[in-house]
mmCIF file of C-alpha atoms in Angstrom:
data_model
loop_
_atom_site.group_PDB
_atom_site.id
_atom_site.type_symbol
_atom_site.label_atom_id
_atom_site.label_comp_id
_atom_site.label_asym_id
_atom_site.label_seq_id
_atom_site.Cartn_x
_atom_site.Cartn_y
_atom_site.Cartn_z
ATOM 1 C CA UNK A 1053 1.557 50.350 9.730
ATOM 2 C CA UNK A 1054 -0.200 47.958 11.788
ATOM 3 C CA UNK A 1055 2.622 45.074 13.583
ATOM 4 C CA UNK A 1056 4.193 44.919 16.668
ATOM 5 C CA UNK A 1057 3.897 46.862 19.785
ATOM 6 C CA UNK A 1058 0.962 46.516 21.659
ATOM 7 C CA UNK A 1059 -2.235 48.160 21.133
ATOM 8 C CA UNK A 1060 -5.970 47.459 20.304
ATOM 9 C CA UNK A 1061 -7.376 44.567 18.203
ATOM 10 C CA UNK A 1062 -7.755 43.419 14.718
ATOM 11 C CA UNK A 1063 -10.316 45.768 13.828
ATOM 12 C CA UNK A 1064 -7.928 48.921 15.106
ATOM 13 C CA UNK A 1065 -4.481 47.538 13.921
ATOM 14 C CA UNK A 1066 -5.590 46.259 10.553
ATOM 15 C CA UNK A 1067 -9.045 47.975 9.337
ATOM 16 C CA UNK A 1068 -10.753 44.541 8.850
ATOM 17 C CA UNK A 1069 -12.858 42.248 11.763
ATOM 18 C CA UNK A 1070 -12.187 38.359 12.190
ATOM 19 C CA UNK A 1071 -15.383 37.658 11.583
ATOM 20 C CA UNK A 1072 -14.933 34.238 12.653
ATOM 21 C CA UNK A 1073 -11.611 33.068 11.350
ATOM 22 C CA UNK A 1074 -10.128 30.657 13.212
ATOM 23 C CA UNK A 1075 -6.416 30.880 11.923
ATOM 24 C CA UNK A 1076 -5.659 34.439 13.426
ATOM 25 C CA UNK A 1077 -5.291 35.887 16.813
ATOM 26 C CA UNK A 1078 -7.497 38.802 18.317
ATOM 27 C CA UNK A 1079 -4.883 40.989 16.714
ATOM 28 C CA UNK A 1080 -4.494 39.289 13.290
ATOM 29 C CA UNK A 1081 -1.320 37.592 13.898
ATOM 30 C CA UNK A 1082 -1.596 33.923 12.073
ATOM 31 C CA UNK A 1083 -2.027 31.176 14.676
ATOM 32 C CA UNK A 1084 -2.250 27.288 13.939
ATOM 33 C CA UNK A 1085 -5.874 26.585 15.584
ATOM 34 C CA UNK A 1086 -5.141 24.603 19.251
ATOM 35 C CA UNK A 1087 -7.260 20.942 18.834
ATOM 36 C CA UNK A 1088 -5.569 19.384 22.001
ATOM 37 C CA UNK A 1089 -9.559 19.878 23.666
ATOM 38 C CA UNK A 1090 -11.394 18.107 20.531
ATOM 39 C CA UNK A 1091 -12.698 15.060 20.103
ATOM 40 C CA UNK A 1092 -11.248 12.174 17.918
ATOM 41 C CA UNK A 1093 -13.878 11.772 15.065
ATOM 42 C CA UNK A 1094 -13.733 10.024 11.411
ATOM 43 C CA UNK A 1095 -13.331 12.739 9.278
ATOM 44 C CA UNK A 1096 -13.768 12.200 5.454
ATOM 45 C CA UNK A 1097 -13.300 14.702 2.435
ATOM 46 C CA UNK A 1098 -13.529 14.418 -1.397
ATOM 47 C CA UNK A 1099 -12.194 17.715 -3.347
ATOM 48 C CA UNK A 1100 -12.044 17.535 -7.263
ATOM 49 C CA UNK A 1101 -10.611 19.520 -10.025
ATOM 50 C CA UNK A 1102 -12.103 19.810 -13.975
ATOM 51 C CA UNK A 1103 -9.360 20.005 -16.328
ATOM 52 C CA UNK A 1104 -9.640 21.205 -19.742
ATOM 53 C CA UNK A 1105 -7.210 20.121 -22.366
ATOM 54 C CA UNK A 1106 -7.345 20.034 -26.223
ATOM 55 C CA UNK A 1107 -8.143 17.079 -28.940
ATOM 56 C CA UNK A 1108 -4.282 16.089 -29.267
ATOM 57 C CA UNK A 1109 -3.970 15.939 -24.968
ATOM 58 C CA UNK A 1110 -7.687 13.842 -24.797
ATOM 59 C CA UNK A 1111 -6.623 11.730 -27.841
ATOM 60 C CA UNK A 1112 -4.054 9.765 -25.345
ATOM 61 C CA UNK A 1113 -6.980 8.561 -22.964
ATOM 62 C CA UNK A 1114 -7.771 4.933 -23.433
ATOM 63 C CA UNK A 1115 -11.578 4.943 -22.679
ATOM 64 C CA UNK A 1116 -11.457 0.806 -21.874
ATOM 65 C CA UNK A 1117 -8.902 1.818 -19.535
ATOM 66 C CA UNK A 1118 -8.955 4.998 -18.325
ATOM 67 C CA UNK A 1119 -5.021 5.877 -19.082
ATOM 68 C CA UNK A 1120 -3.494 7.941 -21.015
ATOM 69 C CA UNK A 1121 -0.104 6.793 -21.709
ATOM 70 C CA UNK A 1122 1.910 9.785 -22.364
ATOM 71 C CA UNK A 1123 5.732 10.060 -23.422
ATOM 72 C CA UNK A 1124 6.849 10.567 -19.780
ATOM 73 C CA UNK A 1125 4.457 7.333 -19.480
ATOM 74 C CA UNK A 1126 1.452 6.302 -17.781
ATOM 75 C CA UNK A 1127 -0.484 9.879 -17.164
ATOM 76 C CA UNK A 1128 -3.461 8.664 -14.987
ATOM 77 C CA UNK A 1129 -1.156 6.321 -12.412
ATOM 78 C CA UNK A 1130 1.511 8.548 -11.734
ATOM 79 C CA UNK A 1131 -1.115 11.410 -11.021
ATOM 80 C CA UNK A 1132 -2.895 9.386 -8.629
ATOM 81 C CA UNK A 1133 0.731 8.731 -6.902
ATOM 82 C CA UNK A 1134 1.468 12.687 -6.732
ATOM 83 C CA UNK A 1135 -2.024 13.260 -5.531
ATOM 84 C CA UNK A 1136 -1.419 10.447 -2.933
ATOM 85 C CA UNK A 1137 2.208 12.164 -1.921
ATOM 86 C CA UNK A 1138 0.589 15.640 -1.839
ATOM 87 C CA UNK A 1139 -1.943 15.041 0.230
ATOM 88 C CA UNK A 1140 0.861 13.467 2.802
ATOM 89 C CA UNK A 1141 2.827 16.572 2.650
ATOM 90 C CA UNK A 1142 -0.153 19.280 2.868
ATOM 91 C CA UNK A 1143 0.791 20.569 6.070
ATOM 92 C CA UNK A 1144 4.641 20.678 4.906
ATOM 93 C CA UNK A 1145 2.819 23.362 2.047
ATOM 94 C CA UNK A 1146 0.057 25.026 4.074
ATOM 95 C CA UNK A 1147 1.632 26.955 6.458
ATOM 96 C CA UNK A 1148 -1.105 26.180 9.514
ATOM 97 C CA UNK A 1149 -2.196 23.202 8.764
ATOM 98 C CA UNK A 1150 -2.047 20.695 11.099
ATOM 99 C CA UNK A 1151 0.048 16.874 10.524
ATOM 100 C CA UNK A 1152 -2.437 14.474 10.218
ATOM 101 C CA UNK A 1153 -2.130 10.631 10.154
ATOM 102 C CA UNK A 1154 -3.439 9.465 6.735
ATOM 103 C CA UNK A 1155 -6.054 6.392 7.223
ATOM 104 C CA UNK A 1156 -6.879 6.409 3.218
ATOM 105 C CA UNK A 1157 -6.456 8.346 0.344
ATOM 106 C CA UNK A 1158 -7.679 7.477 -3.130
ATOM 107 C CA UNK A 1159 -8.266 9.468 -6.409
ATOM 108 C CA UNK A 1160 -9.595 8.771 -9.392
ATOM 109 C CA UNK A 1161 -9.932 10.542 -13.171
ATOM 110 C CA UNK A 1162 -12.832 10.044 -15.161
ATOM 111 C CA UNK A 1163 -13.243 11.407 -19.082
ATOM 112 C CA UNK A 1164 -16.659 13.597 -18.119
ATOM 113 C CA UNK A 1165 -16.686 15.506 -21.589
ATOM 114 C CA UNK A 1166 -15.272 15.873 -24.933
ATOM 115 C CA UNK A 1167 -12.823 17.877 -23.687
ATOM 116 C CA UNK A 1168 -12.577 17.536 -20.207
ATOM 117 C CA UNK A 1169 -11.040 15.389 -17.402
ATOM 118 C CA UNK A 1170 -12.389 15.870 -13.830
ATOM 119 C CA UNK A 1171 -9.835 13.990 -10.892
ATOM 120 C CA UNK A 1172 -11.179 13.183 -7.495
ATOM 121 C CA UNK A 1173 -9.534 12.853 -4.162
ATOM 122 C CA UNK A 1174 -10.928 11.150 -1.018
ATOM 123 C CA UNK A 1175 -9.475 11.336 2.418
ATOM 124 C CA UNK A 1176 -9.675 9.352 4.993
ATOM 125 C CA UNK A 1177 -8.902 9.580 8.844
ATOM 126 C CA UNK A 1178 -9.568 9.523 12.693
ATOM 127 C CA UNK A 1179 -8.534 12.607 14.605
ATOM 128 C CA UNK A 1180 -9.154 15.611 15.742
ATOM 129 C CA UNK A 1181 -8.928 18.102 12.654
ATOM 130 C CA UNK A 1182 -10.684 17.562 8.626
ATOM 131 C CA UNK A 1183 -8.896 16.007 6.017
ATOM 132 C CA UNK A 1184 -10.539 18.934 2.995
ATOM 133 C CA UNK A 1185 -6.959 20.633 2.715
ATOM 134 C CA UNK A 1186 -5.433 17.169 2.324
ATOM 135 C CA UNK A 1187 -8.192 16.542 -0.472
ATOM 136 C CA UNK A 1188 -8.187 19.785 -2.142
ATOM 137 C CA UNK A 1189 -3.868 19.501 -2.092
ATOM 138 C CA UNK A 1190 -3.974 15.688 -3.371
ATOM 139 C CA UNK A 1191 -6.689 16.616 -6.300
ATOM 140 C CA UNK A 1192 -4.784 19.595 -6.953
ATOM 141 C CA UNK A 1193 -1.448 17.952 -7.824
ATOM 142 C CA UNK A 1194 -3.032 15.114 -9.416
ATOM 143 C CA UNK A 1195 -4.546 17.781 -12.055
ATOM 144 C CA UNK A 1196 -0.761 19.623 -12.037
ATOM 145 C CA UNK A 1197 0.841 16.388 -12.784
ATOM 146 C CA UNK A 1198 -1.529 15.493 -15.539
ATOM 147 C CA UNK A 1199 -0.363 18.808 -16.810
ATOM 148 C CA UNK A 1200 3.510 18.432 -16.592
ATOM 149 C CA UNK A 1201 3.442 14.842 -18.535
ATOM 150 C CA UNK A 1202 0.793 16.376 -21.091
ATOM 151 C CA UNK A 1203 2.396 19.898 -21.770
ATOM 152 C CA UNK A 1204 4.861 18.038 -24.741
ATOM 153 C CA UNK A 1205 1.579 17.767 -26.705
ATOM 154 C CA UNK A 1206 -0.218 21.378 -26.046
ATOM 155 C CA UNK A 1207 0.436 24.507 -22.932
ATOM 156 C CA UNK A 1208 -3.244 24.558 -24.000
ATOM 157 C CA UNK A 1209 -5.135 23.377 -20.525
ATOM 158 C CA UNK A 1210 -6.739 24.693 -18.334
ATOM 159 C CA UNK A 1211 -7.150 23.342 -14.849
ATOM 160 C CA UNK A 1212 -10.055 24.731 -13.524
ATOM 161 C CA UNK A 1213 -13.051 24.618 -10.689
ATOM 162 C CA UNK A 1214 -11.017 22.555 -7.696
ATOM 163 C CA UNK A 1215 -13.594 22.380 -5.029
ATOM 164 C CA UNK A 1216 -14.606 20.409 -1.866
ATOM 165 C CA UNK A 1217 -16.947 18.046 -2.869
ATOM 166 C CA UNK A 1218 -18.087 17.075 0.621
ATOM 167 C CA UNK A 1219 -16.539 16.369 4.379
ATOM 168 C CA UNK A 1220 -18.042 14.238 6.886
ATOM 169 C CA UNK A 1221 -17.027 14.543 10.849
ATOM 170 C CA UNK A 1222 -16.325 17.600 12.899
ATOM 171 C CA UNK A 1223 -18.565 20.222 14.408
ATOM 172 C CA UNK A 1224 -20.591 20.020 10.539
ATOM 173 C CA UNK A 1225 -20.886 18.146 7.278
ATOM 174 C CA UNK A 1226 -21.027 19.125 3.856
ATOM 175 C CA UNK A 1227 -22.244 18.388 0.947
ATOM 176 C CA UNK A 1228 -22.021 20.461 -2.618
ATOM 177 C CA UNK A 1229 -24.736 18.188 -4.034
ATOM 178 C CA UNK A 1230 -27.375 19.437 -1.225
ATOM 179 C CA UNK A 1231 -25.639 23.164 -1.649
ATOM 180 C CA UNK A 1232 -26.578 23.001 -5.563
ATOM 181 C CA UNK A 1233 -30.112 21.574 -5.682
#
């Protein structure tokens, strides 16, 4: 089995090429990337998630508000707190990510069908890495929390279709909008 001890690269020691991953060494070991030569950029991401949840969960959301006040209590603000937390602590989670100093993070939770809530995470900052794993980790609780403080009422949601929405700064941009048309 493929590990220690010296011998040839990834490709020989493991059966599989990097192919241009950045977060493993020329013989697979997992490496956080070095930035120290970058340059300081704004970098901005937006991830969302869709969640799917039944009449009795969607019959708490106040549409002239945008809450849903739940028995553990308001559903919306404290999921935009956890999101806000998470995304501070995504590279205490993910293993290689890199600390980052938060500039801005906001979410938001919009009703977007009959049955569905989609949440929204934007981060903001100026440095030498992207914020998306801070987006995708701050959307990501927000939908989990929403989940916890709902799960009294029905175990009967599904959180679904977490994406990157779009980054800005770095060596590229992107954009699932352009991607999808």
């Amino acid at each position: 089995g493929g590990g220690g001890g010296g011998g040839g690269g990834c490709k020989e020691e493991w059966g599989w090429e990097l192919q241009g991953l950045t977060h493993v060494d020329e013989k697979g070991r997992p490496q956080m990337v070095e930035v120290g030569s970058k340059q300081v950029s704004q970098r901005v991401a937006t991830a969302s998630a869709l969640l799917w949840a039944p009449d009795e969960v969607m019959s708490l959301l106040d549409q002239s508000t945008g809450e849903m006040q739940g028995r553990k209590g308001p559903v919306i603000a404290t999921a935009i707190i956890a999101g806000t937390m998470a995304a501070k602590k995504t590279h205490e989670l993910i293993p290689l990510c890199h600390p980052l100093m938060i500039e801005g993070c906001s979410l938001e939770a919009e009703r977007v069908g009959k049955n569905e809530l989609k949440l929204w995470c934007t981060v903001r900052t100026s440095g030498k890495t992207g914020v998306e794993m801070e987006a995708l980790t701050g959307v990501s609780v927000a939908a989990l929390t929403v989940y916890d403080m709902c799960k009294a009422l029905s175990h009967d949601m599904v959180i679904k279709e977490t994406r990157l929405e779009r980054k800005t700064g770095g060596k590229s941009d992107f954009s699932r909008e352009q991607r999808e048309l």
